[in-house]
Short mmCIF file of C-alpha atoms in Angstrom, two decimals:
data_model
loop_
_atom_site.label_atom_id
_atom_site.label_comp_id
_atom_site.label_asym_id
_atom_site.label_seq_id
_atom_site.Cartn_x
_atom_site.Cartn_y
_atom_site.Cartn_z
CA UNK A 1 -74.08 -102.55 5.23
CA UNK A 2 -71.80 -105.09 6.92
CA UNK A 3 -69.57 -105.10 9.98
CA UNK A 4 -66.69 -104.19 7.71
CA UNK A 5 -65.28 -100.70 7.47
CA UNK A 6 -65.90 -98.76 4.27
CA UNK A 7 -62.39 -99.22 2.88
CA UNK A 8 -62.48 -102.96 3.55
CA UNK A 9 -65.87 -103.39 1.89
CA UNK A 10 -64.86 -101.42 -1.17
CA UNK A 11 -61.46 -103.12 -1.40
CA UNK A 12 -63.11 -106.53 -1.35
CA UNK A 13 -65.10 -105.45 -4.40
CA UNK A 14 -62.22 -103.71 -6.17
CA UNK A 15 -59.57 -106.42 -5.70
CA UNK A 16 -61.77 -109.31 -6.77
CA UNK A 17 -60.42 -110.77 -10.00
CA UNK A 18 -57.33 -108.56 -10.01
CA UNK A 19 -53.83 -109.97 -10.45
CA UNK A 20 -52.21 -110.50 -7.06
CA UNK A 21 -48.73 -110.65 -8.60
CA UNK A 22 -48.51 -107.88 -11.17
CA UNK A 23 -49.19 -104.14 -10.87
CA UNK A 24 -51.48 -103.86 -13.87
CA UNK A 25 -52.97 -100.56 -14.95
CA UNK A 26 -56.44 -101.65 -13.91
CA UNK A 27 -55.23 -102.71 -10.47
CA UNK A 28 -53.47 -99.38 -10.06
CA UNK A 29 -56.78 -97.60 -10.71
CA UNK A 30 -58.42 -99.83 -8.09
CA UNK A 31 -55.67 -99.16 -5.54
CA UNK A 32 -55.92 -95.40 -6.01
CA UNK A 33 -59.64 -95.57 -5.29
CA UNK A 34 -59.02 -97.89 -2.32
CA UNK A 35 -56.60 -95.32 -0.86
CA UNK A 36 -59.27 -92.65 -1.27
CA UNK A 37 -61.70 -95.01 0.50
CA UNK A 38 -59.42 -94.94 3.54
CA UNK A 39 -59.80 -91.14 3.73
CA UNK A 40 -63.58 -91.44 3.44
CA UNK A 41 -63.59 -94.15 6.10
CA UNK A 42 -61.73 -91.87 8.54
CA UNK A 43 -64.08 -89.02 7.59
CA UNK A 44 -67.17 -91.13 8.35
CA UNK A 45 -65.58 -92.19 11.65
CA UNK A 46 -65.29 -88.50 12.63
CA UNK A 47 -61.51 -88.70 12.38
CA UNK A 48 -61.19 -85.13 11.08
CA UNK A 49 -61.84 -81.78 12.70
CA UNK A 50 -63.47 -79.38 10.25
CA UNK A 51 -63.01 -75.63 10.42
CA UNK A 52 -63.48 -73.12 7.60
CA UNK A 53 -63.81 -75.96 5.06
CA UNK A 54 -60.45 -77.39 6.14
CA UNK A 55 -60.12 -80.92 7.49
CA UNK A 56 -57.43 -81.62 10.06
CA UNK A 57 -56.71 -85.20 11.06
CA UNK A 58 -57.25 -85.90 14.75
CA UNK A 59 -54.01 -86.32 16.65
CA UNK A 60 -55.10 -89.66 18.14
CA UNK A 61 -55.44 -91.10 14.61
CA UNK A 62 -52.10 -89.70 13.48
CA UNK A 63 -50.26 -90.93 16.55
CA UNK A 64 -52.17 -94.11 17.35
CA UNK A 65 -49.97 -96.64 19.15
CA UNK A 66 -51.84 -99.55 17.54
CA UNK A 67 -53.01 -98.21 14.18
CA UNK A 68 -54.97 -100.15 11.61
CA UNK A 69 -52.20 -101.14 9.23
CA UNK A 70 -54.05 -100.36 6.02
CA UNK A 71 -54.99 -96.92 7.38
CA UNK A 72 -51.42 -96.30 8.46
CA UNK A 73 -50.13 -97.23 4.98
CA UNK A 74 -52.15 -94.36 3.52
CA UNK A 75 -52.21 -91.75 6.28
CA UNK A 76 -48.52 -91.86 7.16
CA UNK A 77 -47.76 -91.33 3.48
CA UNK A 78 -49.82 -88.13 3.42
CA UNK A 79 -48.80 -86.29 6.57
CA UNK A 80 -45.69 -84.93 8.17
CA UNK A 81 -45.96 -84.55 11.91
CA UNK A 82 -44.44 -81.07 11.79
CA UNK A 83 -46.68 -79.48 9.18
CA UNK A 84 -50.17 -80.19 10.56
CA UNK A 85 -51.49 -81.32 7.17
CA UNK A 86 -54.92 -79.96 6.42
CA UNK A 87 -57.12 -79.26 3.45
CA UNK A 88 -60.65 -79.74 2.20
CA UNK A 89 -62.07 -83.15 1.27
CA UNK A 90 -60.90 -82.80 -2.33
CA UNK A 91 -57.36 -82.10 -1.14
CA UNK A 92 -57.22 -85.24 1.04
CA UNK A 93 -58.77 -87.50 -1.62
CA UNK A 94 -56.46 -86.20 -4.33
CA UNK A 95 -53.38 -86.76 -2.17
CA UNK A 96 -54.46 -90.28 -1.26
CA UNK A 97 -55.10 -91.19 -4.90
CA UNK A 98 -51.66 -89.93 -5.95
CA UNK A 99 -49.52 -92.29 -3.90
CA UNK A 100 -46.39 -93.57 -5.61
CA UNK A 101 -46.30 -97.09 -7.02
CA UNK A 102 -44.11 -98.21 -4.14
CA UNK A 103 -46.56 -96.86 -1.56
CA UNK A 104 -49.53 -98.29 -3.44
CA UNK A 105 -47.91 -101.73 -3.31
CA UNK A 106 -47.33 -101.40 0.44
CA UNK A 107 -50.95 -100.37 0.88
CA UNK A 108 -52.13 -103.30 -1.26
CA UNK A 109 -50.33 -105.78 1.00
CA UNK A 110 -51.70 -104.13 4.16
CA UNK A 111 -55.27 -104.19 2.86
CA UNK A 112 -55.12 -107.69 1.38
CA UNK A 113 -53.62 -109.03 4.63
CA UNK A 114 -56.46 -107.38 6.54
CA UNK A 115 -59.07 -109.08 4.36
CA UNK A 116 -57.26 -112.42 4.39
CA UNK A 117 -57.26 -112.43 8.19
CA UNK A 118 -61.06 -112.13 8.03
CA UNK A 119 -61.27 -114.93 5.43
CA UNK A 120 -62.69 -112.41 2.95
CA UNK A 121 -59.92 -112.62 0.37
CA UNK A 122 -57.67 -115.33 -1.00
CA UNK A 123 -55.22 -115.88 -3.84
CA UNK A 124 -56.05 -118.54 -6.40
CA UNK A 125 -54.64 -119.56 -9.80
CA UNK A 126 -55.67 -116.85 -12.25
CA UNK A 127 -58.51 -117.59 -14.63
CA UNK A 128 -56.29 -116.62 -17.54
CA UNK A 129 -53.98 -119.45 -16.48
CA UNK A 130 -56.69 -121.87 -17.71
CA UNK A 131 -56.35 -120.45 -21.22
CA UNK A 132 -54.80 -122.86 -23.73
CA UNK A 133 -51.85 -120.61 -24.54
CA UNK A 134 -50.99 -119.70 -20.97
CA UNK A 135 -51.55 -123.25 -19.70
CA UNK A 136 -49.31 -124.80 -22.37
CA UNK A 137 -46.61 -122.17 -21.74
CA UNK A 138 -46.63 -122.83 -18.00
CA UNK A 139 -47.14 -119.14 -17.17
CA UNK A 140 -47.98 -118.60 -13.48
CA UNK A 141 -51.08 -116.47 -12.94
CA UNK A 142 -52.46 -115.53 -9.53
CA UNK A 143 -55.64 -113.56 -8.88
CA UNK A 144 -57.47 -112.31 -5.83
CA UNK A 145 -60.85 -113.88 -5.11
CA UNK A 146 -63.18 -112.26 -2.61
CA UNK A 147 -65.37 -114.39 -0.38
CA UNK A 148 -68.37 -115.12 -2.59
CA UNK A 149 -71.07 -114.74 0.09
CA UNK A 150 -69.60 -111.50 1.44
CA UNK A 151 -69.11 -110.10 -2.06
CA UNK A 152 -72.74 -110.86 -2.87
CA UNK A 153 -74.04 -109.30 0.37
CA UNK A 154 -72.14 -106.06 -0.16
CA UNK A 155 -73.10 -105.71 -3.82
CA UNK A 156 -76.77 -106.53 -3.17
CA UNK A 157 -76.90 -104.00 -0.35
CA UNK A 158 -75.54 -101.28 -2.63
CA UNK A 159 -78.07 -102.19 -5.31
CA UNK A 160 -80.96 -102.24 -2.85
CA UNK A 161 -80.25 -98.82 -1.39
CA UNK A 162 -79.70 -97.05 -4.69
CA UNK A 163 -82.35 -98.74 -6.86
CA UNK A 164 -85.16 -98.63 -4.28
CA UNK A 165 -86.74 -95.42 -3.06
CA UNK A 166 -85.82 -94.49 0.48
CA UNK A 167 -83.02 -93.24 2.67
CA UNK A 168 -79.45 -93.66 1.42
CA UNK A 169 -76.70 -93.87 4.03
CA UNK A 170 -73.49 -91.86 3.90
CA UNK A 171 -71.59 -95.11 3.43
CA UNK A 172 -73.55 -95.92 0.28
CA UNK A 173 -73.00 -92.38 -0.99
CA UNK A 174 -69.27 -92.99 -0.57
CA UNK A 175 -69.53 -96.41 -2.20
CA UNK A 176 -71.26 -94.96 -5.26
CA UNK A 177 -68.54 -92.36 -5.67
CA UNK A 178 -65.81 -94.99 -5.26
CA UNK A 179 -67.44 -97.30 -7.80
CA UNK A 180 -67.72 -94.40 -10.20
CA UNK A 181 -64.11 -93.31 -9.82
CA UNK A 182 -62.76 -96.87 -10.12
CA UNK A 183 -64.85 -97.62 -13.20
CA UNK A 184 -66.65 -100.51 -11.49
CA UNK A 185 -70.28 -99.35 -11.82
CA UNK A 186 -70.87 -101.60 -14.81
CA UNK A 187 -70.02 -104.66 -12.70
CA UNK A 188 -73.03 -104.13 -10.45
CA UNK A 189 -75.69 -102.36 -12.53
CA UNK A 190 -77.20 -103.11 -15.92
CA UNK A 191 -77.27 -100.48 -18.63
CA UNK A 192 -80.90 -99.64 -17.93
CA UNK A 193 -80.24 -99.53 -14.17
CA UNK A 194 -77.43 -97.04 -14.67
CA UNK A 195 -79.97 -94.43 -15.76
CA UNK A 196 -81.72 -94.94 -12.41
CA UNK A 197 -78.37 -94.69 -10.63
CA UNK A 198 -77.64 -91.46 -12.47
CA UNK A 199 -81.00 -90.01 -11.44
CA UNK A 200 -80.58 -91.11 -7.82
CA UNK A 201 -77.11 -89.64 -7.60
CA UNK A 202 -78.43 -86.35 -8.88
CA UNK A 203 -81.20 -86.47 -6.27
CA UNK A 204 -78.59 -87.12 -3.58
CA UNK A 205 -76.45 -84.27 -4.92
CA UNK A 206 -79.38 -81.94 -4.36
CA UNK A 207 -80.40 -83.25 -0.93
CA UNK A 208 -77.38 -84.71 0.89
CA UNK A 209 -74.49 -82.56 2.13
CA UNK A 210 -71.93 -85.34 1.70
CA UNK A 211 -73.02 -85.99 -1.88
CA UNK A 212 -72.89 -82.26 -2.60
CA UNK A 213 -69.26 -82.18 -1.47
CA UNK A 214 -68.15 -85.54 -2.85
CA UNK A 215 -69.77 -86.13 -6.23
CA UNK A 216 -68.06 -83.24 -8.13
CA UNK A 217 -64.62 -84.55 -7.09
CA UNK A 218 -62.71 -86.64 -9.62
CA UNK A 219 -59.55 -88.51 -8.73
CA UNK A 220 -59.03 -90.83 -11.67
CA UNK A 221 -55.99 -90.41 -13.90
CA UNK A 222 -56.94 -89.73 -17.49
CA UNK A 223 -54.01 -91.65 -18.96
CA UNK A 224 -54.74 -94.77 -16.91
CA UNK A 225 -58.45 -94.76 -17.68
CA UNK A 226 -57.92 -93.62 -21.25
CA UNK A 227 -56.47 -96.97 -22.24
CA UNK A 228 -59.99 -98.36 -22.29
CA UNK A 229 -62.31 -97.63 -25.18
CA UNK A 230 -65.35 -96.16 -23.53
CA UNK A 231 -65.90 -92.73 -25.05
CA UNK A 232 -68.47 -93.95 -27.57
CA UNK A 233 -70.94 -94.50 -24.73
CA UNK A 234 -70.46 -91.13 -23.08
CA UNK A 235 -73.08 -88.97 -24.76
CA UNK A 236 -75.79 -91.59 -24.35
CA UNK A 237 -76.03 -91.24 -20.59
CA UNK A 238 -74.75 -87.81 -19.60
CA UNK A 239 -77.97 -85.86 -19.20
CA UNK A 240 -77.74 -83.60 -16.17
CA UNK A 241 -75.43 -81.04 -14.61
CA UNK A 242 -74.03 -83.50 -12.07
CA UNK A 243 -74.27 -86.27 -14.65
CA UNK A 244 -71.67 -84.49 -16.74
CA UNK A 245 -69.13 -85.46 -14.08
CA UNK A 246 -70.38 -89.03 -13.67
CA UNK A 247 -68.21 -91.15 -15.93
CA UNK A 248 -69.23 -94.44 -14.37
CA UNK A 249 -70.97 -95.93 -17.36
CA UNK A 250 -67.91 -97.26 -19.04
CA UNK A 251 -66.15 -100.60 -18.58
CA UNK A 252 -62.81 -99.07 -17.62
CA UNK A 253 -61.69 -102.01 -15.50
CA UNK A 254 -61.72 -105.26 -17.42
CA UNK A 255 -61.08 -107.51 -14.45
CA UNK A 256 -62.63 -110.48 -16.21
CA UNK A 257 -60.87 -111.99 -19.22
CA UNK A 258 -61.71 -113.77 -22.45
CA UNK A 259 -60.32 -117.29 -22.04
CA UNK A 260 -60.13 -120.22 -24.46
CA UNK A 261 -60.30 -123.68 -22.90
CA UNK A 262 -59.77 -126.73 -25.11
CA UNK A 263 -62.06 -129.72 -24.62
CA UNK A 264 -61.35 -133.44 -24.79
CA UNK A 265 -63.70 -134.60 -27.54
CA UNK A 266 -64.09 -133.00 -30.97
CA UNK A 267 -67.73 -134.05 -31.39
CA UNK A 268 -68.82 -133.62 -27.78
CA UNK A 269 -72.36 -132.41 -27.22
CA UNK A 270 -72.99 -129.12 -25.35
CA UNK A 271 -73.26 -130.82 -21.96
CA UNK A 272 -70.01 -132.72 -22.49
CA UNK A 273 -68.24 -129.54 -23.57
CA UNK A 274 -69.54 -127.68 -20.54
CA UNK A 275 -68.54 -130.52 -18.19
CA UNK A 276 -65.01 -130.49 -19.64
CA UNK A 277 -64.76 -126.76 -19.00
CA UNK A 278 -66.09 -127.03 -15.45
CA UNK A 279 -63.65 -129.84 -14.69
CA UNK A 280 -60.73 -127.71 -15.89
CA UNK A 281 -61.85 -124.65 -13.93
CA UNK A 282 -62.44 -126.58 -10.71
CA UNK A 283 -59.05 -128.26 -11.02
CA UNK A 284 -57.55 -124.76 -10.83
CA UNK A 285 -59.50 -123.99 -7.66
CA UNK A 286 -62.30 -121.91 -9.16
CA UNK A 287 -65.87 -122.13 -7.91
CA UNK A 288 -68.28 -122.64 -10.81
CA UNK A 289 -72.06 -122.32 -10.91
CA UNK A 290 -74.07 -123.03 -14.08
CA UNK A 291 -76.69 -120.35 -14.62
CA UNK A 292 -78.01 -121.47 -18.01
CA UNK A 293 -77.23 -124.53 -20.12
CA UNK A 294 -77.38 -124.77 -23.91
CA UNK A 295 -75.24 -124.42 -27.02
CA UNK A 296 -74.24 -121.09 -25.51
CA UNK A 297 -74.15 -121.53 -21.74
CA UNK A 298 -73.88 -118.92 -19.00
CA UNK A 299 -71.73 -119.73 -15.98
CA UNK A 300 -70.63 -117.88 -12.88
CA UNK A 301 -66.94 -118.33 -12.11
CA UNK A 302 -66.12 -117.17 -8.59
CA UNK A 303 -67.84 -113.73 -8.49
CA UNK A 304 -68.07 -112.97 -12.20
CA UNK A 305 -70.42 -114.19 -14.94
CA UNK A 306 -69.32 -115.47 -18.36
CA UNK A 307 -70.87 -116.69 -21.58
CA UNK A 308 -69.39 -120.06 -22.60
CA UNK A 309 -69.43 -120.34 -26.40
CA UNK A 310 -68.21 -123.17 -28.66
CA UNK A 311 -65.03 -122.09 -30.41
CA UNK A 312 -61.94 -123.48 -32.07
CA UNK A 313 -58.46 -122.20 -32.81
CA UNK A 314 -56.18 -123.14 -35.69
CA UNK A 315 -52.76 -124.45 -34.75
CA UNK A 316 -51.14 -127.42 -36.51
CA UNK A 317 -54.58 -128.97 -36.28
CA UNK A 318 -57.89 -127.35 -35.32
CA UNK A 319 -58.43 -127.41 -31.56
CA UNK A 320 -62.01 -127.42 -30.31
CA UNK A 321 -62.97 -125.76 -27.09
CA UNK A 322 -65.03 -123.10 -25.37
CA UNK A 323 -64.43 -119.38 -25.33
CA UNK A 324 -65.37 -117.73 -22.04
CA UNK A 325 -66.47 -114.14 -22.59
CA UNK A 326 -67.24 -111.69 -19.77
CA UNK A 327 -70.97 -111.13 -19.49
CA UNK A 328 -72.10 -107.66 -18.46
CA UNK A 329 -75.52 -106.82 -17.03
CA UNK A 330 -77.84 -105.83 -19.89
#
C-alpha cells in the first residue's frame, strides 16, 4: 500500500485529529488498536515461529541490538526473556491491547516520533481551540495532524482494495480488522459502502486463512467503547454469521468536534461568513479546502470534512457565527 509498515500506516490514520496532550478515552481506544497493529506487523514480517497453533517470537526480534522503538515499546512490555512467551494470535493481540496507561503513553511517543521523523505527523493547535468558548478562555489545545497526501493515499488504497472486486492483500485484511476494532470504519466508508465492506469481509473470512483467524477476534474494551451511543444502528447491518462480530458500523471515535466560530459582521453574506471562518482556521495553522459553497457550506479541515452552518449563541448579546459539524459519508 505504501512503503510504510502496517503499524505506521494504521497509526497515521488512528492518531489524526486526536489530542496530542491528553489521554482521552477515544485516543486510548486508538492506542490499543495501534499496539495490536505492531503484533500484526511482526506477524506479516514472519517474526513469529508457529507450531501447534502457538506463535513464538523470533529471538532476533526479541533481542535486536537496534530495535524499532515503537515495536520495542510494545514487545518488551509483553515478554519476559526467561519465560519464552508464546500463544496463538488471539493471545498476542489481547496482550498488546491490554497495556497499562503508562505503557500506552510510552508507545504513543515512540510511534508519533517515528511518524514525525518521516514528516507524516505533526502537532498543531487543536480545532476545538478555535471554538469561541475555548478561545476566549485561553485553553491550550493540541492535536495530531497526519500528512494530508499520505493520509489520502492510504485511505484510498484501502477503499480501492475492499470496494473493488479482486485480490485483497494480507495487509488490507489486517487494516480492515484494525479499523473495525478501533471504531474508525465510518471515517472511510459511507453507510451504503459499509454493506459492501461487510459482504467482502465475509467473503474473505471464507476464503483467506488470515481473515479466518483474525476476524473473530475482538480486542476492544466494552466500557471504553460503550460511552458512545451506537447501539441503535446495530441490528440494521448485522446480517451474517461473521457479521455478528463486526461492530464497525458505529461512530465510536468522535475525533472531529462540533465547533462554534464567531464572525466579524452580523449581516455578512454567506461568502463573507465563510471567509471569516477560513481566516480564523488558517491563523491556527489548519489547512482548509472549500468543497461546496452556499448558505450551508462544506469544508475540509486538514483530513476531516465538516458542514459549516450559520449559527448564533446567546451571551450578554447574541453572537453570530458558524457552527462546524462533523460530516460523515452518507
